[in-house]
Amino acid sequence: MIMKMSNREKIMLYILGIILIGIGYYQFIYSVQMEKIDERIQKESQIKQKYNEAMNTIGSMGDRKSDVKILKAKIGDEALPFYPTISEEHIILELDKLLSDSGLKGGIKFDPIVSNSVENSKKEDKSLSESSIQGIVDKYDDVTGKNDNSESNSLNDSNKNTTNANNENFKSNDTKNNNNSSNNTNTSNSSSDNNNSKNSNTTNTNGGNSGSTNVDTSNSKDKGKNTVHYLKCAVSFEGSYDALNKLLNTIGKNEKKIVVNSLNVSEDTLDSIKGTLNLEIYSIPKINDELESYLKWDLKNTYGKSVPFSTGAASGNVQVNNDTNDFVASVRYANSDLPTVMVGKSDDPLKTSYVYGDSDLKEEVEMILTQDGDKYYCKYKTSNGKYPVNYDGLGAEFVPKSNNIVIDVLSQSRISSNDKSELVFKIINKTDKLVNVNVNGDDKSNPRVSVDGNGSNISVNQK
């Protein structure tokens, strides 16, 4: 018997079928497609993010190139006072020339070249014990009603200050040469106004008492981390005391740093002395072509750097007289391997006072010179750096070398119509001295250097 379905039942079956088809479509087709769409959306978002990062990187390539140029210049300037390698042949010739130019006779003995961490020195401060008479003086002061600022205390303070003078000198020298990482040992009574001899300390005796230094042994964990190649040599000499002073001064002014470790002097005759000068010579790898030019050293060649801002060999194009100028600056074309603008103190062999700027257009430099009593201070900045780092105060103290404050600016002619690099030098002079700005080698038709400041105490000279 065949059952007949009513219209209502048929409608219900149709509805059920539609529901089942919808559920199946959602579960097996729609959901799968939506998952794929979500994955595509996520991939699109990731690709967009990578694209934006790539575009930002491309957009910052100019800044990164400038940072690389500035970093390269800083590394080259910091490494400039050190030898690119230790070559005994070259050092023998150099030391022999120093001896002969100073009027001394002597010989040189080398220790083996070593690669080791730089030794550290440990300082100890010792004070003189009070005089046995001081107690009597104190009782006298109590009886007479004198205060603690009496003459006896002043005398005692003077003795203590005299005793600690060498320790203070030791601290000052050690602080100045902390970056040089060189040994500080005792030397005999000799004076030398040079930056190399800052690494050797002259210890004077006062009443048989003096400060002493002990070599601090490094932890085994620190050994071998920061190593350099260095050579120790002993230079025996004989000659006059003036010749010895001349030698020390010449070492101090030498372009490459030669550390005076210790000095032993004894009287030879009434007019001459003899002794031994212990030296240390350090070398660090260079990122420029200095090693190649150094190893090709030839007795008839010219060595050193005529342009203090260059990291290559001496060119002889521009001579800067560090004896008369206080500051130096340079501006060059943007395609140079070095930053377009550099500013610093002229008597800074380690270039710690240098700031850099790199732009293919105008680079603004601000320099503020301030006087406080009889002391002079400076601070200056570019778009990429400032000196000193704490720019809010008066700045770093400096001593003018002449009656005027002299700034030498080294420029060069433009190489093409697309060469747009310029230096806008803003000088704020708050001192009683005239600021002389000497511009050397600037383009005649389209100058790179423009000086902005107070015209009443700033003079610009084109050379």
Short mmCIF file of C-alpha atoms in Angstrom, two decimals:
data_model
loop_
_atom_site.label_atom_id
_atom_site.label_comp_id
_atom_site.label_asym_id
_atom_site.label_seq_id
_atom_site.Cartn_x
_atom_site.Cartn_y
_atom_site.Cartn_z
CA MET A 1 0.00 0.00 0.00
CA ILE A 2 1.49 3.27 -1.07
CA MET A 3 1.20 6.12 1.37
CA LYS A 4 0.50 9.48 -0.05
CA MET A 5 2.23 12.55 1.39
CA SER A 6 0.28 15.58 2.07
CA ASN A 7 1.35 18.94 0.76
CA ARG A 8 2.33 19.98 4.24
CA GLU A 9 4.68 17.04 4.60
CA LYS A 10 6.19 17.75 1.21
CA ILE A 11 6.83 21.33 2.21
CA MET A 12 8.46 20.21 5.46
CA LEU A 13 10.70 17.78 3.55
CA TYR A 14 11.70 20.54 1.15
CA ILE A 15 12.56 22.78 4.08
CA LEU A 16 14.58 20.00 5.74
CA GLY A 17 16.45 19.33 2.53
CA ILE A 18 17.29 22.99 2.12
CA ILE A 19 18.54 23.14 5.70
CA LEU A 20 20.71 20.05 5.21
CA ILE A 21 22.14 21.42 1.99
CA GLY A 22 22.89 24.74 3.71
CA ILE A 23 24.60 23.04 6.63
CA GLY A 24 26.68 20.90 4.29
CA TYR A 25 27.64 23.89 2.15
CA TYR A 26 28.68 25.88 5.24
CA GLN A 27 30.68 23.03 6.75
CA PHE A 28 32.45 21.75 3.66
CA ILE A 29 32.60 24.69 1.27
CA TYR A 30 32.01 28.07 2.89
CA SER A 31 34.16 27.47 6.01
CA VAL A 32 37.06 26.14 3.95
CA GLN A 33 36.91 29.10 1.60
CA MET A 34 36.74 31.57 4.51
CA GLU A 35 39.82 30.00 6.11
CA LYS A 36 41.67 30.39 2.83
CA ILE A 37 40.52 33.99 2.57
CA ASP A 38 41.72 34.70 6.14
CA GLU A 39 45.09 33.17 5.30
CA ARG A 40 45.32 35.34 2.20
CA ILE A 41 44.42 38.42 4.23
CA GLN A 42 47.12 37.62 6.79
CA LYS A 43 49.68 37.04 4.06
CA GLU A 44 48.66 40.30 2.44
CA SER A 45 49.14 42.09 5.74
CA GLN A 46 52.56 40.51 6.22
CA ILE A 47 53.59 41.40 2.68
CA LYS A 48 52.42 44.97 3.18
CA GLN A 49 54.40 45.16 6.43
CA LYS A 50 57.54 43.84 4.72
CA TYR A 51 56.97 46.24 1.87
CA ASN A 52 56.63 49.19 4.24
CA GLU A 53 59.76 48.11 6.11
CA ALA A 54 61.65 47.79 2.83
CA MET A 55 60.47 51.20 1.70
CA ASN A 56 61.44 52.72 5.06
CA THR A 57 64.85 51.09 4.76
CA ILE A 58 65.25 52.43 1.23
CA GLY A 59 64.13 55.85 2.41
CA SER A 60 66.67 55.81 5.25
CA MET A 61 69.57 54.70 3.05
CA GLY A 62 70.78 58.26 2.82
CA ASP A 63 70.84 58.64 6.60
CA ARG A 64 72.51 55.26 7.00
CA LYS A 65 75.18 56.16 4.48
CA SER A 66 75.79 59.36 6.41
CA ASP A 67 76.00 57.39 9.66
CA VAL A 68 78.50 55.01 8.08
CA LYS A 69 80.64 57.89 6.82
CA ILE A 70 80.56 59.57 10.22
CA LEU A 71 81.38 56.31 12.00
CA LYS A 72 84.22 55.64 9.58
CA ALA A 73 85.61 59.12 10.19
CA LYS A 74 85.37 58.67 13.96
CA ILE A 75 87.14 55.31 13.81
CA GLY A 76 89.84 56.72 11.57
CA ASP A 77 90.37 59.76 13.79
CA GLU A 78 90.45 57.71 16.99
CA ALA A 79 92.91 55.23 15.49
CA LEU A 80 95.10 57.87 13.85
CA PRO A 81 97.63 58.27 16.73
CA PHE A 82 98.39 54.54 16.75
CA TYR A 83 100.54 52.56 14.36
CA PRO A 84 98.74 50.35 11.81
CA THR A 85 101.22 47.57 12.53
CA ILE A 86 104.46 47.10 14.42
CA SER A 87 107.41 47.02 12.04
CA GLU A 88 110.72 47.07 13.86
CA GLU A 89 112.54 48.30 10.76
CA HIS A 90 110.40 51.41 10.57
CA ILE A 91 110.49 51.99 14.32
CA ILE A 92 114.29 51.76 14.37
CA LEU A 93 114.53 54.45 11.71
CA GLU A 94 112.00 56.63 13.49
CA LEU A 95 113.63 56.35 16.93
CA ASP A 96 117.08 56.86 15.45
CA LYS A 97 115.87 60.07 13.81
CA LEU A 98 114.36 61.24 17.10
CA LEU A 99 117.66 60.63 18.90
CA SER A 100 119.81 62.31 16.26
CA ASP A 101 117.50 65.31 15.92
CA SER A 102 117.59 65.78 19.69
CA GLY A 103 121.39 65.60 19.85
CA LEU A 104 121.55 62.36 21.83
CA LYS A 105 123.61 59.25 21.19
CA GLY A 106 122.28 55.85 22.08
CA GLY A 107 121.01 52.43 21.17
CA ILE A 108 117.72 50.57 21.06
CA LYS A 109 116.83 47.20 22.55
CA PHE A 110 113.50 45.58 21.63
CA ASP A 111 111.41 43.10 23.55
CA PRO A 112 109.36 40.58 21.55
CA ILE A 113 106.09 41.84 20.10
CA VAL A 114 103.18 40.57 22.17
CA SER A 115 99.41 40.49 21.82
CA ASN A 116 97.85 40.90 25.21
CA SER A 117 95.36 42.93 27.16
CA VAL A 118 96.59 46.30 28.32
CA GLU A 119 97.73 46.28 31.91
CA ASN A 120 95.83 48.30 34.47
CA SER A 121 97.43 50.16 37.33
CA LYS A 122 96.07 50.42 40.83
CA LYS A 123 96.53 53.68 42.67
CA GLU A 124 97.13 53.99 46.39
CA ASP A 125 96.99 57.28 48.25
CA LYS A 126 99.19 57.63 51.30
CA SER A 127 99.09 60.53 53.72
CA LEU A 128 101.79 61.69 56.09
CA SER A 129 101.12 61.09 59.73
CA GLU A 130 100.72 64.22 61.83
CA SER A 131 103.78 65.77 63.37
CA SER A 132 104.32 65.08 67.06
CA ILE A 133 104.40 68.84 67.59
CA GLN A 134 100.88 69.19 66.20
CA GLY A 135 99.35 68.05 69.49
CA ILE A 136 101.18 70.79 71.38
CA VAL A 137 100.02 73.36 68.83
CA ASP A 138 96.43 72.16 69.17
CA LYS A 139 96.60 72.51 72.96
CA TYR A 140 98.00 76.00 72.51
CA ASP A 141 95.12 76.86 70.19
CA ASP A 142 92.62 75.62 72.78
CA VAL A 143 94.20 77.76 75.46
CA THR A 144 94.35 80.88 73.31
CA GLY A 145 90.85 80.30 71.92
CA LYS A 146 91.88 80.08 68.29
CA ASN A 147 89.57 78.37 65.85
CA ASP A 148 90.35 75.55 63.47
CA ASN A 149 91.44 77.96 60.74
CA SER A 150 94.56 79.09 62.58
CA GLU A 151 97.99 79.27 61.05
CA SER A 152 98.92 75.85 62.41
CA ASN A 153 96.07 74.19 60.57
CA SER A 154 96.92 76.15 57.44
CA LEU A 155 100.48 74.87 57.69
CA ASN A 156 99.23 71.34 58.23
CA ASP A 157 96.89 71.60 55.24
CA SER A 158 99.77 72.93 53.16
CA ASN A 159 101.89 69.93 54.12
CA LYS A 160 99.08 67.56 53.28
CA ASN A 161 98.44 69.27 49.97
CA THR A 162 102.14 69.03 49.15
CA THR A 163 102.14 65.36 50.04
CA ASN A 164 99.12 64.59 47.87
CA ALA A 165 100.19 66.77 44.93
CA ASN A 166 101.73 63.82 43.14
CA ASN A 167 98.69 61.64 43.76
CA GLU A 168 96.45 64.32 42.26
CA ASN A 169 98.81 64.60 39.30
CA PHE A 170 98.70 60.82 38.94
CA LYS A 171 94.88 60.86 38.96
CA SER A 172 94.76 63.63 36.40
CA ASN A 173 97.17 61.84 34.10
CA ASP A 174 95.39 58.53 34.51
CA THR A 175 92.03 60.12 33.73
CA LYS A 176 93.32 61.85 30.61
CA ASN A 177 94.82 58.63 29.33
CA ASN A 178 92.16 56.13 30.35
CA ASN A 179 91.18 55.64 26.65
CA ASN A 180 94.83 55.08 25.72
CA SER A 181 94.90 51.97 27.96
CA SER A 182 98.63 52.33 28.66
CA ASN A 183 100.76 51.57 31.73
CA ASN A 184 101.55 54.27 34.22
CA THR A 185 104.83 53.79 36.10
CA ASN A 186 107.20 55.93 38.09
CA THR A 187 109.75 58.10 36.32
CA SER A 188 112.55 60.31 37.56
CA ASN A 189 112.51 64.10 37.76
CA SER A 190 111.94 65.28 34.20
CA SER A 191 109.36 67.52 32.58
CA SER A 192 107.74 67.25 29.19
CA ASP A 193 104.71 69.13 27.88
CA ASN A 194 103.53 66.41 25.54
CA ASN A 195 100.53 64.20 25.33
CA ASN A 196 102.54 60.98 25.08
CA SER A 197 104.35 61.53 28.36
CA LYS A 198 100.98 61.79 30.05
CA ASN A 199 101.18 58.02 30.24
CA SER A 200 104.32 58.22 32.40
CA ASN A 201 104.10 59.81 35.82
CA THR A 202 106.89 61.83 37.42
CA THR A 203 106.84 61.10 41.15
CA ASN A 204 108.57 63.74 43.29
CA THR A 205 109.56 63.05 46.88
CA ASN A 206 108.49 65.23 49.77
CA GLY A 207 110.24 64.51 53.04
CA GLY A 208 110.99 60.97 51.96
CA ASN A 209 107.33 60.13 51.31
CA SER A 210 105.65 59.58 47.98
CA GLY A 211 102.58 57.98 46.42
CA SER A 212 103.09 54.50 45.01
CA THR A 213 101.37 52.45 42.38
CA ASN A 214 100.78 48.73 42.32
CA VAL A 215 100.02 46.72 39.24
CA ASP A 216 96.50 45.36 39.45
CA THR A 217 96.15 41.80 38.25
CA SER A 218 93.18 41.33 36.00
CA ASN A 219 90.58 38.67 36.54
CA SER A 220 91.03 35.56 34.46
CA LYS A 221 87.62 36.17 32.90
CA ASP A 222 88.77 39.52 31.52
CA LYS A 223 92.07 38.29 30.12
CA GLY A 224 92.17 38.01 26.39
CA LYS A 225 88.97 39.95 25.78
CA ASN A 226 90.52 43.25 24.67
CA THR A 227 93.97 42.61 23.29
CA VAL A 228 96.32 44.77 21.24
CA HIS A 229 99.74 44.31 19.69
CA TYR A 230 102.40 46.29 21.46
CA LEU A 231 106.14 46.48 21.60
CA LYS A 232 108.35 47.47 24.51
CA CYS A 233 111.79 48.87 23.84
CA ALA A 234 114.59 50.33 25.94
CA VAL A 235 116.46 53.31 24.50
CA SER A 236 119.85 53.91 26.11
CA PHE A 237 121.15 57.44 25.61
CA GLU A 238 123.85 59.88 26.58
CA GLY A 239 124.02 63.60 26.06
CA SER A 240 122.93 66.84 27.65
CA TYR A 241 119.86 67.45 29.79
CA ASP A 242 118.54 69.94 27.24
CA ALA A 243 118.83 67.30 24.53
CA LEU A 244 116.82 64.89 26.69
CA ASN A 245 114.10 67.48 27.18
CA LYS A 246 114.06 68.06 23.43
CA LEU A 247 113.66 64.33 22.84
CA LEU A 248 110.72 64.09 25.24
CA ASN A 249 109.06 67.11 23.66
CA THR A 250 109.58 65.64 20.20
CA ILE A 251 108.04 62.34 21.29
CA GLY A 252 105.08 64.25 22.64
CA LYS A 253 104.54 66.03 19.33
CA ASN A 254 105.04 62.90 17.26
CA GLU A 255 102.05 62.05 15.09
CA LYS A 256 102.06 58.44 16.26
CA LYS A 257 101.75 57.84 19.96
CA ILE A 258 104.89 56.60 21.67
CA VAL A 259 104.26 55.98 25.35
CA VAL A 260 107.04 56.98 27.74
CA ASN A 261 106.80 54.23 30.35
CA SER A 262 109.73 55.14 32.57
CA LEU A 263 112.93 57.14 32.55
CA ASN A 264 116.13 56.46 34.46
CA VAL A 265 118.77 59.21 34.43
CA SER A 266 122.19 59.42 36.03
CA GLU A 267 125.02 61.93 35.83
CA ASP A 268 127.79 61.00 33.41
CA THR A 269 129.99 64.08 33.57
CA LEU A 270 129.47 67.65 34.73
CA ASP A 271 127.95 68.54 31.36
CA SER A 272 126.25 65.32 30.32
CA ILE A 273 123.87 62.64 31.53
CA LYS A 274 123.12 59.09 30.55
CA GLY A 275 120.22 56.79 31.14
CA THR A 276 117.52 54.55 29.75
CA LEU A 277 114.15 55.49 28.31
CA ASN A 278 111.56 52.69 28.33
CA LEU A 279 108.98 53.11 25.59
CA GLU A 280 105.80 51.31 24.56
CA ILE A 281 104.42 51.34 21.02
CA TYR A 282 100.89 50.17 20.29
CA SER A 283 99.28 49.18 17.01
CA ILE A 284 95.66 48.62 16.06
CA PRO A 285 94.21 47.50 12.71
CA LYS A 286 93.08 50.33 10.45
CA ILE A 287 90.02 50.44 8.19
CA ASN A 288 91.71 52.65 5.60
CA ASP A 289 94.76 52.35 3.39
CA GLU A 290 97.22 53.52 6.04
CA LEU A 291 98.75 50.06 6.50
CA GLU A 292 99.64 49.76 2.82
CA SER A 293 101.21 53.20 2.69
CA TYR A 294 103.04 52.60 5.98
CA LEU A 295 104.59 49.34 4.81
CA LYS A 296 105.75 51.03 1.60
CA TRP A 297 107.70 53.52 3.70
CA ASP A 298 110.72 54.83 1.89
CA LEU A 299 113.48 57.03 3.28
CA LYS A 300 112.83 59.72 0.65
CA ASN A 301 109.07 59.79 1.09
CA THR A 302 106.87 62.24 3.00
CA TYR A 303 104.95 60.83 5.95
CA GLY A 304 102.25 62.00 8.25
CA LYS A 305 99.08 63.89 7.44
CA SER A 306 99.12 67.39 6.10
CA VAL A 307 95.32 67.58 6.34
CA PRO A 308 94.15 66.58 9.82
CA PHE A 309 90.68 65.60 8.59
CA SER A 310 91.92 63.13 5.98
CA THR A 311 92.24 59.42 6.72
CA GLY A 312 94.58 58.77 3.79
CA ALA A 313 98.23 59.51 3.27
CA ALA A 314 99.71 62.98 3.36
CA SER A 315 98.74 65.05 0.36
CA GLY A 316 100.48 68.33 1.13
CA ASN A 317 97.62 70.41 -0.27
CA VAL A 318 96.73 72.35 2.86
CA GLN A 319 98.91 72.97 5.89
CA VAL A 320 97.19 73.75 9.18
CA ASN A 321 99.28 75.46 11.83
CA ASN A 322 98.19 73.94 15.12
CA ASP A 323 100.41 76.38 17.01
CA THR A 324 98.21 79.37 16.21
CA ASN A 325 94.67 78.13 15.60
CA ASP A 326 92.27 77.02 18.29
CA PHE A 327 89.64 75.20 16.22
CA VAL A 328 89.52 73.55 12.82
CA ALA A 329 86.60 72.75 10.54
CA SER A 330 86.25 71.24 7.10
CA VAL A 331 83.61 71.02 4.40
CA ARG A 332 83.81 68.84 1.29
CA TYR A 333 81.61 67.49 -1.47
CA ALA A 334 78.88 65.00 -0.54
CA ASN A 335 80.30 62.12 -2.62
CA SER A 336 83.41 62.01 -0.46
CA ASP A 337 84.07 58.93 1.67
CA LEU A 338 84.20 61.23 4.69
CA PRO A 339 81.44 63.35 6.24
CA THR A 340 80.85 66.65 4.51
CA VAL A 341 81.44 68.66 7.71
CA MET A 342 83.81 68.10 10.64
CA VAL A 343 84.57 70.48 13.52
CA GLY A 344 86.94 70.09 16.46
CA LYS A 345 89.79 71.46 18.52
CA SER A 346 93.10 71.79 16.72
CA ASP A 347 95.20 70.39 19.57
CA ASP A 348 93.21 67.16 19.94
CA PRO A 349 95.28 64.26 18.56
CA LEU A 350 92.68 61.69 19.61
CA LYS A 351 89.83 63.67 17.98
CA THR A 352 87.61 63.26 21.03
CA SER A 353 86.33 66.81 20.59
CA TYR A 354 85.31 66.35 16.95
CA VAL A 355 81.70 66.42 15.77
CA TYR A 356 80.49 65.45 12.32
CA GLY A 357 77.69 66.25 9.93
CA ASP A 358 76.84 64.78 6.56
CA SER A 359 74.42 66.37 4.13
CA ASP A 360 74.34 66.89 0.39
CA LEU A 361 72.83 70.34 0.99
CA LYS A 362 73.39 72.87 3.76
CA GLU A 363 74.86 71.72 7.04
CA GLU A 364 74.44 74.14 9.92
CA VAL A 365 77.08 74.34 12.63
CA GLU A 366 76.61 76.34 15.81
CA MET A 367 79.58 77.34 17.97
CA ILE A 368 79.18 79.26 21.23
CA LEU A 369 82.27 80.82 22.83
CA THR A 370 81.82 82.03 26.40
CA GLN A 371 84.05 83.81 28.89
CA ASP A 372 83.69 83.40 32.65
CA GLY A 373 86.24 85.53 34.46
CA ASP A 374 89.62 84.69 32.99
CA LYS A 375 88.48 81.30 31.66
CA TYR A 376 87.13 80.53 28.20
CA TYR A 377 84.61 77.87 27.25
CA CYS A 378 83.38 76.44 23.96
CA LYS A 379 80.57 74.25 22.74
CA TYR A 380 79.45 73.42 19.23
CA LYS A 381 77.06 71.10 17.44
CA THR A 382 76.02 69.78 14.04
CA SER A 383 72.94 67.86 12.95
CA ASN A 384 74.61 64.60 14.01
CA GLY A 385 76.57 65.46 17.13
CA LYS A 386 77.52 67.97 19.76
CA TYR A 387 80.49 68.75 21.97
CA PRO A 388 80.46 68.44 24.86
CA VAL A 389 77.67 65.90 25.28
CA ASN A 390 76.15 68.03 28.05
CA TYR A 391 75.30 70.99 25.86
CA ASP A 392 73.33 72.90 28.49
CA GLY A 393 76.27 74.33 30.44
CA LEU A 394 79.04 76.71 29.46
CA GLY A 395 80.82 73.97 27.56
CA ALA A 396 84.38 72.67 27.65
CA GLU A 397 87.18 74.90 28.84
CA PHE A 398 89.94 75.84 26.42
CA VAL A 399 92.93 78.17 26.45
CA PRO A 400 93.26 80.52 23.45
CA LYS A 401 96.67 80.23 21.82
CA SER A 402 96.94 83.90 20.92
CA ASN A 403 95.33 87.26 21.55
CA ASN A 404 92.48 86.21 19.25
CA ILE A 405 90.44 83.04 18.92
CA VAL A 406 91.38 81.51 15.57
CA ILE A 407 89.20 79.10 13.58
CA ASP A 408 90.62 77.55 10.40
CA VAL A 409 88.03 76.28 7.92
CA LEU A 410 89.20 73.97 5.12
CA SER A 411 87.00 73.98 2.03
CA GLN A 412 87.30 72.90 -1.60
CA SER A 413 86.01 73.93 -5.00
CA ARG A 414 82.75 72.47 -6.24
CA ILE A 415 83.20 69.54 -8.62
CA SER A 416 79.95 70.00 -10.59
CA SER A 417 76.68 71.89 -10.70
CA ASN A 418 75.10 69.11 -8.62
CA ASP A 419 77.59 69.67 -5.81
CA LYS A 420 75.37 71.50 -3.30
CA SER A 421 77.06 70.77 0.03
CA GLU A 422 77.61 73.89 2.13
CA LEU A 423 78.64 74.90 5.63
CA VAL A 424 76.61 77.53 7.44
CA PHE A 425 78.80 78.46 10.42
CA LYS A 426 76.92 80.32 13.15
CA ILE A 427 79.32 81.72 15.75
CA ILE A 428 78.13 83.28 19.00
CA ASN A 429 81.04 85.09 20.62
CA LYS A 430 80.54 86.00 24.29
CA THR A 431 84.20 86.71 25.01
CA ASP A 432 86.43 89.77 25.02
CA LYS A 433 88.52 88.36 22.16
CA LEU A 434 88.14 88.76 18.44
CA VAL A 435 87.26 85.56 16.55
CA ASN A 436 89.26 85.20 13.34
CA VAL A 437 87.73 82.74 10.86
CA ASN A 438 90.22 81.79 8.14
CA VAL A 439 88.56 80.08 5.16
CA ASN A 440 91.04 78.14 3.02
CA GLY A 441 90.49 76.73 -0.47
CA ASP A 442 86.84 77.75 -0.87
CA ASP A 443 85.13 77.91 -4.26
CA LYS A 444 85.57 81.40 -5.72
CA SER A 445 82.37 81.63 -7.75
CA ASN A 446 80.04 79.68 -5.45
CA PRO A 447 81.50 79.52 -1.92
CA ARG A 448 80.69 76.58 0.31
CA VAL A 449 81.30 78.42 3.57
CA SER A 450 79.14 81.18 5.00
CA VAL A 451 79.72 82.61 8.47
CA ASP A 452 76.86 84.02 10.49
CA GLY A 453 77.40 85.82 13.77
CA ASN A 454 78.11 89.07 15.54
CA GLY A 455 80.08 91.11 13.02
CA SER A 456 81.56 93.41 15.65
CA ASN A 457 83.80 90.71 17.13
CA ILE A 458 84.04 88.18 14.29
CA SER A 459 86.40 88.58 11.35
CA VAL A 460 86.19 86.35 8.25
CA ASN A 461 89.30 86.03 6.08
CA GLN A 462 89.24 84.30 2.69
CA LYS A 463 92.56 82.67 1.79
#
